[in-house]
Coordinates of C-alpha atoms in Angstrom, one line a residue:
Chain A
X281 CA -10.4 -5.9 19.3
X282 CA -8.2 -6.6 16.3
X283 CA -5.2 -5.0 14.4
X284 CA -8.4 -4.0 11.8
X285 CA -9.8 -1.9 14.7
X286 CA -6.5 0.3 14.6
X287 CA -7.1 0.8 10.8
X288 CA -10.8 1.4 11.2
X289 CA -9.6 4.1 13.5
X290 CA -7.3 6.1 11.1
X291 CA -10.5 5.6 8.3
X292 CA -13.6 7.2 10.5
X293 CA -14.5 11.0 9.7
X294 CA -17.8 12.2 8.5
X295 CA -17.7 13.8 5.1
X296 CA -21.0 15.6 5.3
X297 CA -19.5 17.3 8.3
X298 CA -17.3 19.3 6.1
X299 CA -17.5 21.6 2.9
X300 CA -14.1 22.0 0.8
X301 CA -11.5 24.1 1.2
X302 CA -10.9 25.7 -2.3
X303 CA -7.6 27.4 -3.5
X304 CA -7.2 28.9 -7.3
X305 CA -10.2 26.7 -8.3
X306 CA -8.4 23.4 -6.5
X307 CA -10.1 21.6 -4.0
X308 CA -7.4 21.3 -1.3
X309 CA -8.9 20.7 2.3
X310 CA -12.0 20.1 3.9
X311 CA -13.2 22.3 6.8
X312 CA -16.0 21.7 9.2
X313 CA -19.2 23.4 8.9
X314 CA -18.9 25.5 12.3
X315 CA -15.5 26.4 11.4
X316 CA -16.3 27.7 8.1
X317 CA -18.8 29.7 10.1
X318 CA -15.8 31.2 12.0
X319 CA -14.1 32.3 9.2
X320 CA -16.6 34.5 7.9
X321 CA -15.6 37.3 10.3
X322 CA -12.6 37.4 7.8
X323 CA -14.4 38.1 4.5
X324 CA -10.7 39.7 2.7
X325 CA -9.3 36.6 3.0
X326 CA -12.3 33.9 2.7
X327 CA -15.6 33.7 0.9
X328 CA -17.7 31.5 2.8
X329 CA -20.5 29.8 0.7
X330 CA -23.1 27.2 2.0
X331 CA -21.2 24.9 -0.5
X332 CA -17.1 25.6 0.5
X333 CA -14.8 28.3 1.8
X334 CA -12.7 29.7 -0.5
X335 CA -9.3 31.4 -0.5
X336 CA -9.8 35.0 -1.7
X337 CA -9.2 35.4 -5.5
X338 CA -7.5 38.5 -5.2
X339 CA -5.1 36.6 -3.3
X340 CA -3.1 35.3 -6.2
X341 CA 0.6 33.8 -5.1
X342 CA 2.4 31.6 -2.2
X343 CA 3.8 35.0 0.0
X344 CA 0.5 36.8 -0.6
X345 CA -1.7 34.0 0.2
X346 CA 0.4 32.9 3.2
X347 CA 0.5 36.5 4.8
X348 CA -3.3 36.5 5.0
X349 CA -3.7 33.3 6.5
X350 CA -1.1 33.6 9.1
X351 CA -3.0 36.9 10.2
X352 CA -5.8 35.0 10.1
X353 CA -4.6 32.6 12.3
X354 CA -3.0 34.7 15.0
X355 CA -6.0 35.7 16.0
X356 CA -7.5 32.4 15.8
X357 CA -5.3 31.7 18.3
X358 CA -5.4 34.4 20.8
X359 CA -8.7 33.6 20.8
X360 CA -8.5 29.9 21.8
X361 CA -9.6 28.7 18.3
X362 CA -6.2 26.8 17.3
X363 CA -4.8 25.2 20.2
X364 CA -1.3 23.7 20.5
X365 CA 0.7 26.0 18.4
X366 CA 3.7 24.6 16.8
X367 CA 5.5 28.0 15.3
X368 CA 6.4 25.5 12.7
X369 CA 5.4 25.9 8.9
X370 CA 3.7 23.4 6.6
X371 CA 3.5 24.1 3.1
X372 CA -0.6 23.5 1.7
X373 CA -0.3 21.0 -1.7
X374 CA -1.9 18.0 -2.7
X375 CA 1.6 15.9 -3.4
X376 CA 4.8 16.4 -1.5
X377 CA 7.4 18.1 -3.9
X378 CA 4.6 20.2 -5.5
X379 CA 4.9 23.9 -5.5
X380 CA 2.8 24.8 -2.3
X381 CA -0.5 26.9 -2.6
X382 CA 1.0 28.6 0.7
X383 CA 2.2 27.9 3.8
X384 CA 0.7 27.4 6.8
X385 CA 1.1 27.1 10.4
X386 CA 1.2 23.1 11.6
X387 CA -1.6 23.5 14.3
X388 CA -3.9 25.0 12.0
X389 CA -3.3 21.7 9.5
X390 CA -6.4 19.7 10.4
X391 CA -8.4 23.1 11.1
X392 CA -8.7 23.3 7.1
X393 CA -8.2 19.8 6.6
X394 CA -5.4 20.0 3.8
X395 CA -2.8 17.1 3.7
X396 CA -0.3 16.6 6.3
X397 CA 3.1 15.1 6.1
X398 CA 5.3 13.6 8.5
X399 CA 8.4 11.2 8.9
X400 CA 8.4 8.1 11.2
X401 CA 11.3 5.8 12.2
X402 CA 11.1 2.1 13.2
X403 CA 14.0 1.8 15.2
X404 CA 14.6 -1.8 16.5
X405 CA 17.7 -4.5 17.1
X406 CA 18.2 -7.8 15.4
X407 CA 19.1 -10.5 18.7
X408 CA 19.2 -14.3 17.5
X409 CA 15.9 -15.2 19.2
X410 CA 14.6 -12.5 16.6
X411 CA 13.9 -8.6 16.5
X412 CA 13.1 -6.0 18.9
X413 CA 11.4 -2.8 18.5
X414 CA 12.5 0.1 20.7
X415 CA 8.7 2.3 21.4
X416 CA 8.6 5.8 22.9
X417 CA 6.3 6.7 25.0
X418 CA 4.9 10.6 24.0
X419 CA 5.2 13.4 26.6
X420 CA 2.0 13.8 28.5
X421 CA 2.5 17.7 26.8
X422 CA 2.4 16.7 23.9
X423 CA -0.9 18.5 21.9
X424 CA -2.1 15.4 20.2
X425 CA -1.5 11.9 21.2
X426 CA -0.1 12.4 25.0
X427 CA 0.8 9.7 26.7
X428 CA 0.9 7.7 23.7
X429 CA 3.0 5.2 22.4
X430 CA 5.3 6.2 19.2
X431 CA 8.4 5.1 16.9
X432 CA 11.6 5.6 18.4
X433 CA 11.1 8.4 16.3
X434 CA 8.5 10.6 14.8
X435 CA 8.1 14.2 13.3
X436 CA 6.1 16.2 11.1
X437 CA 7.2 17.2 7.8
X438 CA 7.6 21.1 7.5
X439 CA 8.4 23.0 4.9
X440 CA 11.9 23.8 3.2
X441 CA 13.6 20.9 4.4
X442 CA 14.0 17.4 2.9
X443 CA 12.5 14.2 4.1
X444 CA 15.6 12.2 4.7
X445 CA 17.1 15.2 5.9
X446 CA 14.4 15.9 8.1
X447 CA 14.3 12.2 9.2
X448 CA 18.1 12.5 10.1
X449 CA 17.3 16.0 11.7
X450 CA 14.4 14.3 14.1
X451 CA 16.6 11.0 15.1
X452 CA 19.1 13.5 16.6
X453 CA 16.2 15.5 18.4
X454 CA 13.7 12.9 19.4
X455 CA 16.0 9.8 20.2
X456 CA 20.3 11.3 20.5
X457 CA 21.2 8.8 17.3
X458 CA 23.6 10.9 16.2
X459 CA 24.2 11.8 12.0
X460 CA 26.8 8.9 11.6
X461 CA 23.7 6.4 12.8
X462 CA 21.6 8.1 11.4
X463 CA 22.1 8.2 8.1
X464 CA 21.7 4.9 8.0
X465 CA 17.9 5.2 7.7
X466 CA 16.4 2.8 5.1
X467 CA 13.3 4.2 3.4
X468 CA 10.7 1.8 3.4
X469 CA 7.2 3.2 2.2
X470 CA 4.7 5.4 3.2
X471 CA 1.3 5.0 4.9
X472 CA -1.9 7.7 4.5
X473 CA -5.0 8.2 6.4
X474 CA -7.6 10.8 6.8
X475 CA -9.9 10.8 10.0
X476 CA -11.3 12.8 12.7
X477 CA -9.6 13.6 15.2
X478 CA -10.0 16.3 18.3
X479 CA -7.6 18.9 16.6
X480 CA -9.4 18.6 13.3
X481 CA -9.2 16.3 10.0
X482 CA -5.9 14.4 9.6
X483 CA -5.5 14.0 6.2
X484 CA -1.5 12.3 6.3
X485 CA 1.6 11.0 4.4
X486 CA 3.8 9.7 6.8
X487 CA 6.9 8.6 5.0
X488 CA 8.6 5.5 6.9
X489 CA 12.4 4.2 8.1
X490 CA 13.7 1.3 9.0
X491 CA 17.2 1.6 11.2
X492 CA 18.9 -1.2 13.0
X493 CA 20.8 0.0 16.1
X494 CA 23.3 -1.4 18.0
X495 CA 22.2 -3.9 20.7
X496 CA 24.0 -1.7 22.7
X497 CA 22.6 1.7 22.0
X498 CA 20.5 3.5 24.2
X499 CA 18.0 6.1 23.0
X500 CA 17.7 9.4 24.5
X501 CA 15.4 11.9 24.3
X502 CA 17.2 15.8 23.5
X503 CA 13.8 17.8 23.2
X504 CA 11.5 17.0 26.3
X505 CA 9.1 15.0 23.4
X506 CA 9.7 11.8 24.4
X507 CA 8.5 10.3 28.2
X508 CA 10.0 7.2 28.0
X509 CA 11.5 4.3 25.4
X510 CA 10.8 0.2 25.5
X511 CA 12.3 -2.1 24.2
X512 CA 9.9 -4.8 22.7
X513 CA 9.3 -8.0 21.3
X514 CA 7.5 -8.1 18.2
X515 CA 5.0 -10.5 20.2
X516 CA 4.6 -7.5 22.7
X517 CA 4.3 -5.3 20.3
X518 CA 1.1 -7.2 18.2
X519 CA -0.2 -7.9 21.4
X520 CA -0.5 -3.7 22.5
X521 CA -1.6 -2.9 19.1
X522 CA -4.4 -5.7 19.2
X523 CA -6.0 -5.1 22.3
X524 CA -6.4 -1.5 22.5
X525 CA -5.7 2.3 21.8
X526 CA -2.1 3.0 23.5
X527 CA -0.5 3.0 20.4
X528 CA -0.9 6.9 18.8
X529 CA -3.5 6.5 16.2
X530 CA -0.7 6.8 13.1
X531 CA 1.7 4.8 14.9
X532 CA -0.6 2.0 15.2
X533 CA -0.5 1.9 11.4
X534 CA 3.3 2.4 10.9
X535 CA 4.1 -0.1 13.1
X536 CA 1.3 -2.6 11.4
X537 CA 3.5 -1.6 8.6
X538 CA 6.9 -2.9 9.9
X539 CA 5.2 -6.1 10.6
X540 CA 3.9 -7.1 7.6
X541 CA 7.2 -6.1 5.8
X542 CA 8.9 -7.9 7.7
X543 CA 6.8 -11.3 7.7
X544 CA 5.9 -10.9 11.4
X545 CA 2.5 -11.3 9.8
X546 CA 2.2 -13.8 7.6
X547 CA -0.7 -14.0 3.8
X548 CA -2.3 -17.2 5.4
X549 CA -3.1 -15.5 8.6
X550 CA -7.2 -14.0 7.5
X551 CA -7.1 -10.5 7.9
X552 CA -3.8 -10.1 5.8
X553 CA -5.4 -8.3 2.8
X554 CA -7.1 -6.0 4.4
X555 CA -4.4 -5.2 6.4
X556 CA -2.3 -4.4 3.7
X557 CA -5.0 -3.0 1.7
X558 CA -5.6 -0.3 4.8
X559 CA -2.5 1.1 5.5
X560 CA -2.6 3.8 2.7
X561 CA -5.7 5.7 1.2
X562 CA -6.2 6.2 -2.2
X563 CA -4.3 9.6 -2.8
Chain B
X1031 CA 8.3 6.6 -20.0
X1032 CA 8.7 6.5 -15.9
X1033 CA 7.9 3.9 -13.9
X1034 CA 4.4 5.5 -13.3
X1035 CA 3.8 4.2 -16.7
X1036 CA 4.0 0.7 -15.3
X1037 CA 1.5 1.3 -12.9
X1038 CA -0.7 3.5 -15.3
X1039 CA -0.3 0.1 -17.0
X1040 CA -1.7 -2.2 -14.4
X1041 CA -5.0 0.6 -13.9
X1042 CA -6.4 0.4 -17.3
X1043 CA -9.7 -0.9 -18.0
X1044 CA -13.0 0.3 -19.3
X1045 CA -15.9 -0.6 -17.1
X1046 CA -18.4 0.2 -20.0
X1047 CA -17.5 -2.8 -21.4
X1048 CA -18.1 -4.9 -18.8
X1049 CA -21.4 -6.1 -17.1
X1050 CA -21.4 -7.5 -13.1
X1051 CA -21.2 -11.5 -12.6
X1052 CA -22.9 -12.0 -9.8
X1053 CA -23.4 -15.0 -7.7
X1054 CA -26.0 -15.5 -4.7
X1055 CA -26.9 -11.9 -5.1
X1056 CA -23.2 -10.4 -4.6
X1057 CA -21.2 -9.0 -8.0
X1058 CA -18.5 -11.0 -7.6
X1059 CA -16.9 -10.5 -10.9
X1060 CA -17.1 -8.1 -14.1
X1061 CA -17.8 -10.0 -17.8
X1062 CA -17.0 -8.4 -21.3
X1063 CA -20.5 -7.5 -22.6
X1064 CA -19.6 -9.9 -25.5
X1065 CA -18.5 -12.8 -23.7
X1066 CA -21.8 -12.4 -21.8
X1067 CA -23.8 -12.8 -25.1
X1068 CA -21.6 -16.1 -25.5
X1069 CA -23.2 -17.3 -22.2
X1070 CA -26.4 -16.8 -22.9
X1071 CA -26.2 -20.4 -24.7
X1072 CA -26.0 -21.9 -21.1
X1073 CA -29.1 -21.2 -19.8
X1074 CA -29.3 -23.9 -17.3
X1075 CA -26.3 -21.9 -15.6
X1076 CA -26.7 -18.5 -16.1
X1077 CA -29.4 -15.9 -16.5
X1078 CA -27.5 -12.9 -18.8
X1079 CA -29.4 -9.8 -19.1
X1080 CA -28.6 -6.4 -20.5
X1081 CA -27.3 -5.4 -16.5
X1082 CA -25.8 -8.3 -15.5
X1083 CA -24.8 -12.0 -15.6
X1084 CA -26.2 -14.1 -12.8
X1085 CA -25.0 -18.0 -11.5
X1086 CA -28.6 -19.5 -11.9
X1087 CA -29.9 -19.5 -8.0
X1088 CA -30.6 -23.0 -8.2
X1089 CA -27.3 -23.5 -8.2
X1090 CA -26.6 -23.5 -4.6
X1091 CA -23.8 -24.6 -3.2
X1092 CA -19.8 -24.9 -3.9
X1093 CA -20.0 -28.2 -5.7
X1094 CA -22.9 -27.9 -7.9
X1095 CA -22.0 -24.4 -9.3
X1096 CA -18.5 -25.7 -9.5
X1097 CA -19.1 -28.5 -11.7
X1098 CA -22.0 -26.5 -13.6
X1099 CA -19.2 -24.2 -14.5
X1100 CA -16.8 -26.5 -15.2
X1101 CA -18.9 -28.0 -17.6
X1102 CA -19.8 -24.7 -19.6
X1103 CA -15.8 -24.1 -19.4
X1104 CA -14.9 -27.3 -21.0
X1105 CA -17.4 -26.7 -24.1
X1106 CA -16.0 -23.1 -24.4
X1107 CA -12.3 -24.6 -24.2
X1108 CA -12.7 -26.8 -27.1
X1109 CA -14.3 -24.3 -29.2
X1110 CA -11.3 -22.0 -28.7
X1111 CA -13.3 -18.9 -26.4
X1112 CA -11.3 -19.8 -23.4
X1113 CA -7.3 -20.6 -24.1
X1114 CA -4.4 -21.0 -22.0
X1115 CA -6.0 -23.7 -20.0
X1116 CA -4.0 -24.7 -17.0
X1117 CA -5.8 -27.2 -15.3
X1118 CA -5.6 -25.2 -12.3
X1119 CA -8.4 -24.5 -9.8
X1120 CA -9.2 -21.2 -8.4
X1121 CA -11.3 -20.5 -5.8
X1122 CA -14.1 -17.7 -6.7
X1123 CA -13.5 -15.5 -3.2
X1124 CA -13.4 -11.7 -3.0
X1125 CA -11.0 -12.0 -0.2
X1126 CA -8.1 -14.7 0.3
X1127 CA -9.8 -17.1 3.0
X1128 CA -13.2 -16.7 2.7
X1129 CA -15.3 -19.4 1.9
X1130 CA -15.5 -20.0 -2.0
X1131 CA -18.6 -19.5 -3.9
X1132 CA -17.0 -22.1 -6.4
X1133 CA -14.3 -23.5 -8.1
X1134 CA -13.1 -22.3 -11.4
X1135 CA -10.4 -23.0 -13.9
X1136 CA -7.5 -20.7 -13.7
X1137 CA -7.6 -19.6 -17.4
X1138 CA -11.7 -18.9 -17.1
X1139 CA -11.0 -16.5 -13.8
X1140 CA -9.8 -13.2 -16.3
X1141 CA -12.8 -14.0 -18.4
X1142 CA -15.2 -14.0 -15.5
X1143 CA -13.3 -11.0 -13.9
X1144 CA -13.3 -12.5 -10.4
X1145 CA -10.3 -12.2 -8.0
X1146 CA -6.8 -13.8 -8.5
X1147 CA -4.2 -14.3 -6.7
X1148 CA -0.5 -15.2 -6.7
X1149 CA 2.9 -15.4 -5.3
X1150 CA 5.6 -13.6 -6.6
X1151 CA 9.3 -14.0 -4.7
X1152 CA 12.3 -11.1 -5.4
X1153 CA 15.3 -13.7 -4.7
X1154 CA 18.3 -11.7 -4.5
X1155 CA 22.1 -11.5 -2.9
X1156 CA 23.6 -9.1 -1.1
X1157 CA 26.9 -7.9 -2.3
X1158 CA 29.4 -5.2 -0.5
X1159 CA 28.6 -3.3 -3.6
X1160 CA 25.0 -3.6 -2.7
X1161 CA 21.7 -5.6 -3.3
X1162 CA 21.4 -7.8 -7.0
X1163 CA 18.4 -9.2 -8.2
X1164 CA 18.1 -12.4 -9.6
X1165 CA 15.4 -12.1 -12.9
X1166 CA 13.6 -14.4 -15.0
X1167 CA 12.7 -14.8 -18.3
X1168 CA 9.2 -16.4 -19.4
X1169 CA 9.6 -19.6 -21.7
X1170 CA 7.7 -18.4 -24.6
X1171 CA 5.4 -21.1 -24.5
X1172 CA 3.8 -19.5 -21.7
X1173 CA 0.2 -18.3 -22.2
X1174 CA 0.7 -14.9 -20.4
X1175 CA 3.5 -12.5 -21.0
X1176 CA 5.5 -14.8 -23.1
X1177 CA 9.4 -13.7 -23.2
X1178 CA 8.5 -11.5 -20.7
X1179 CA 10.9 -10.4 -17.7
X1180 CA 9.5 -11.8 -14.2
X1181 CA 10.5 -12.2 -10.3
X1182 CA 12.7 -15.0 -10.3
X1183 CA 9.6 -17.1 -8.8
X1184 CA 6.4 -16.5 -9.2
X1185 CA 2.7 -18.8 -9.4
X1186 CA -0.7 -18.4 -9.0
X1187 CA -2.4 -19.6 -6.1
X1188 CA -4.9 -22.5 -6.6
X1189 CA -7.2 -23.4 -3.9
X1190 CA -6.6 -26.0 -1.2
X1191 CA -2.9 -25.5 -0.6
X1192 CA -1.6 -22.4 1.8
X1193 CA 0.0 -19.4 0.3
X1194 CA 3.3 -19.8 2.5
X1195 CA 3.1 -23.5 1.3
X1196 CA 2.6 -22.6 -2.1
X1197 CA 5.2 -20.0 -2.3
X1198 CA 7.9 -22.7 -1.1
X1199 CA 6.4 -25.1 -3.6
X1200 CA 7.0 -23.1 -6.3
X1201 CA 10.8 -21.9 -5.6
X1202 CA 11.5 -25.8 -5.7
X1203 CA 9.5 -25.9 -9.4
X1204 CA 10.6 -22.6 -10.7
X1205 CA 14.2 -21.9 -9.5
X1206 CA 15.3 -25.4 -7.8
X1207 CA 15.7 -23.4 -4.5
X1208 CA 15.4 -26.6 -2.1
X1209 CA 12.9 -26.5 0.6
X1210 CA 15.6 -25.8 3.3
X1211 CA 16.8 -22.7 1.7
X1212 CA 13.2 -22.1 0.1
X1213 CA 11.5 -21.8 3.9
X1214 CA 13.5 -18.8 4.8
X1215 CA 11.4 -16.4 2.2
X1216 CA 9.7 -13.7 4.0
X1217 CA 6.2 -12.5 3.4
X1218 CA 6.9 -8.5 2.8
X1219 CA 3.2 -7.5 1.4
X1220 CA 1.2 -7.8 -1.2
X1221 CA 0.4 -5.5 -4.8
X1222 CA -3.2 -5.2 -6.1
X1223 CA -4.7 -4.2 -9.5
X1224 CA -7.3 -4.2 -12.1
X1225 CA -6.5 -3.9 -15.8
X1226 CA -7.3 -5.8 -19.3
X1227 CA -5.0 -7.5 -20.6
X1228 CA -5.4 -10.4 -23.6
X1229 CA -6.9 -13.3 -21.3
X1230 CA -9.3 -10.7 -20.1
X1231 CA -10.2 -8.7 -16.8
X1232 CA -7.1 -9.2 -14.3
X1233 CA -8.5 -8.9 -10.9
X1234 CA -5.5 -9.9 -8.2
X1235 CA -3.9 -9.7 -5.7
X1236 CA -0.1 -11.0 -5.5
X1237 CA 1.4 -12.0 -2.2
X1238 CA 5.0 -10.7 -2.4
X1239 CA 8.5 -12.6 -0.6
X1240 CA 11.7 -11.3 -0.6
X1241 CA 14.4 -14.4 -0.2
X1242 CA 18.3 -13.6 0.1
X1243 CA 20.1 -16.0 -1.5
X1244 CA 23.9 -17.6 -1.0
X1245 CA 26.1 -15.6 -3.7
X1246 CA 26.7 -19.2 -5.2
X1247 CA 23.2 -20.1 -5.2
X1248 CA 22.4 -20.5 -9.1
X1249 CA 18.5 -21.1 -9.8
X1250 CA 17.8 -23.9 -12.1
X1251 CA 14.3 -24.2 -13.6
X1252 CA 12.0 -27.6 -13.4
X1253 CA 8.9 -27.4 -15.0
X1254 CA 9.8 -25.6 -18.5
X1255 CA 8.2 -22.2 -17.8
X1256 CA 11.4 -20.0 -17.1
X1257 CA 14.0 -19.7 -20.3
X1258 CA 17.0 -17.6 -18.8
X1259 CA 17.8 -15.8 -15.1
X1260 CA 19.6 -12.7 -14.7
X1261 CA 20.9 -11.5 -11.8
X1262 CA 21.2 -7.7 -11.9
X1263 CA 22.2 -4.8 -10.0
X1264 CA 19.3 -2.3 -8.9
X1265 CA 20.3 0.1 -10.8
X1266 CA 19.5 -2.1 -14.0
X1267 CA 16.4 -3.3 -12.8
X1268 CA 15.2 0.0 -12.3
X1269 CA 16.4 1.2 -16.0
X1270 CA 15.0 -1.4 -17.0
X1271 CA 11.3 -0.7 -15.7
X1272 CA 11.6 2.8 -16.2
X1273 CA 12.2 2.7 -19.9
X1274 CA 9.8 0.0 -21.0
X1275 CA 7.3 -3.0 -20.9
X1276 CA 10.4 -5.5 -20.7
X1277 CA 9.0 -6.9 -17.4
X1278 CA 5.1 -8.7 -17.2
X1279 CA 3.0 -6.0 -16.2
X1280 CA 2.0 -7.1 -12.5
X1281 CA 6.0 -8.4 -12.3
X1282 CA 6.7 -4.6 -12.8
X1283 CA 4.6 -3.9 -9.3
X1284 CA 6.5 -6.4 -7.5
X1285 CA 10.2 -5.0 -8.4
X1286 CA 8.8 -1.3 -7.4
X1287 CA 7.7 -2.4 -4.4
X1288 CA 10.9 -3.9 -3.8
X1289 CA 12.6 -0.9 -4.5
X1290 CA 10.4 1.4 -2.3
X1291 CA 10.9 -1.0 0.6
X1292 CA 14.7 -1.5 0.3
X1293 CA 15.1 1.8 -0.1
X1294 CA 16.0 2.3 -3.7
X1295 CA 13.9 4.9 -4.4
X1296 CA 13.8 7.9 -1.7
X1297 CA 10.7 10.1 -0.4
X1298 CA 12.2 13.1 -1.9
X1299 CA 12.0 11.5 -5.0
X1300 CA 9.3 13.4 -7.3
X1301 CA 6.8 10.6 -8.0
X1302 CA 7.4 8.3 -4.8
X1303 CA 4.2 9.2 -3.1
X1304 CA 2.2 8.2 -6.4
X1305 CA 4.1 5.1 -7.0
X1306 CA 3.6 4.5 -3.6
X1307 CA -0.1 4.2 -3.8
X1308 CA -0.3 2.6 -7.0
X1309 CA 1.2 -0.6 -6.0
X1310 CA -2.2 -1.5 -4.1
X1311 CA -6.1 -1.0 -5.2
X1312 CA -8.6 -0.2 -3.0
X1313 CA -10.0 -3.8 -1.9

């Protein structure tokens, strides 16, 4: 068991598993072969091909597009198909800040494979014997990764709202850090993966924070997300991500992040490169 | 011009022209189909044929290959094929650690296009006005990127010494910046990239510290190879790189990633996903 192993993790899907997901011509998701299957029993929305599904021609801009696919899904859902149902929109593009293809619904994301985005904040406190990282524990109703440990805070990235914005909007939600804090998120990078997971292909941006609280601050959760919070040592926190799988998948990797940023992992130590090398996919 | 252009910059080469070095069976390297044909008058060393360039198997182990090679090196060095000469060894790895296949003088590795690496340290202060960056500029005697703008340290990294080690080595040679002072730099990543440049193929991988300095700190060079230092607000740095090739090319990568991590540049900014995942190759 290794920090490698969490990377490994966010890295393992089967390509021949899927056939693209084709918008205008575009490439822009990958669905999987039995789900493509599914979606034949909407043939004025898709045409299904042994070779990839793709979004009805006649279906030509962003409302359009995003009309038929919500019907689509609604009855995806009544009948079990998408689980976990966010009521939360997503806009479909290769890049965040392009013009979206559509919209979609959240939970239907990794159904079609297209790219996810989402905003994660390492929250931690600077004492003199060094820093602490404060971890969440998810909700055990949370629809993926209950039960799991998090960042202080964590969102996804929907539509019509900005990423810092968003960030600010999720520290209020997810941990009571109220705007003034807040605000004082530092952007610090971004890490990407795309992998198999139960509720489909994860194909991610998750753009990271950095915010240094108060030693005296206590995080509290406003929106039922959030179990429980720890406050860890860096040494704790190496030591959970080495040995096993509590940390969420992503959150293994965001937190790998912080450490390496911040020299808590050092170039001489032998996995280093390939550490750093992992955290982001080719985009 | 945009600071995509610097990393468009560090991506260019044409694999065409280049042919796999391989050593023991593994490609270990890429040589300029040209240069190949020089080596074909070293046939006691290397078997070159139309596909690839291969370290003669008898060759076996670290020391005879390295002193085979050394000796080819030397001949081409006095007959002006191999310039720059540093007498500087690398060690032939594809990964920082791993055992070497051989030695090799630093100004042979772009010509042999195996795997460099380097440190490269952002020294800056920390005004209430906000973060300045202290700059150097190449002597112009150097034999890459003369006159060019760079980190305020930077080195390669030879084999046999650590890259922590050699990082704090290097602030006392480049900038004066005492031990003391020098062994608070923290290790905050690393940039990758692959491009041609004059020497050759540039294969590396630069290990990258940030060190805050006192605000009456003033870096002093020792060995010759810096002319001037600048200390500059962000906001210069970054005009700087957007609007031309001012800085080295791989220095470029390590003031972007810089300004990603500190925050600089925000997620809603247009091209920050890209630049994002240009700093680093796929290893």
């Amino acid at each position: 068991m290794s920090l490698l192993d969490r990377i490994a993790a966010c890295r393992a899907w089967q390509p021949e598993a899927y056939r693209p997901f084709v918008i205008g011509g575009e490439a822009i998701g990958y669905i999987r072969h039995d789900f493509a299957a599914r979606l034949r029993d909407f043939p004025r929305v898709f045409e299904v091909n042994d070779r990839a599904v793709l979004l009805d021609a006649k279906l030509g801009d962003f409302a359009t597009r995003s009309a038929a696919i919500a019907e689509v899904l609604a009855v995806l859902r009544d009948e079990g198909e998408i689980s976990g149902w966010r009521d939360e929109a997503y806009p479909v593009v290769q890049s965040w800040g392009e013009a979206p293809r559509l919209e979609m619904e959240r939970a239907a994301v990794p159904k079609f494979g297209v790219r996810g985005f989402g905003v994660h904040m390492n929250g931690y406190i600077r004492r003199t014997e060094g820093i602490e990282m404060w971890v969440g524990r998810r909700a055990k109703t949370k629809p993926t990764g209950p039960g799991k440990l998090d960042q202080l805070v964590a969102g996804g990235q929907p539509i019509g709202i900005g990423i810092r914005e968003n960030m600010i909007k999720e520290c209020q939600e997810e941990a009571g850090i109220p705007p003034a804090l807040a605000q004082r998120v530092t952007a610090v990078g971004a890490v990407s993966y795309r992998c198999e997971r139960p509720e489909g292909l994860r194909d991610d941006v998750l753009y990271c924070f950095d915010l240094e609280l108060p030693e005296d601050f206590t995080p509290q959760n406003t929106d039922g997300e959030v179990e429980a919070f720890y406050l860890w040592s860096l040494d704790r926190v190496i030591e959970v991500l080495s040995t096993g799988e509590d940390f969420k998948f992503n959150c293994a990797l965001v937190a790998i992040d912080f450490l390496l940023r911040r020299g808590f992992i050092e170039p001489d130590w032998r996995d280093y490169t390939a550490l750093m090398h992992g955290l982001r996919l080719p985009q």
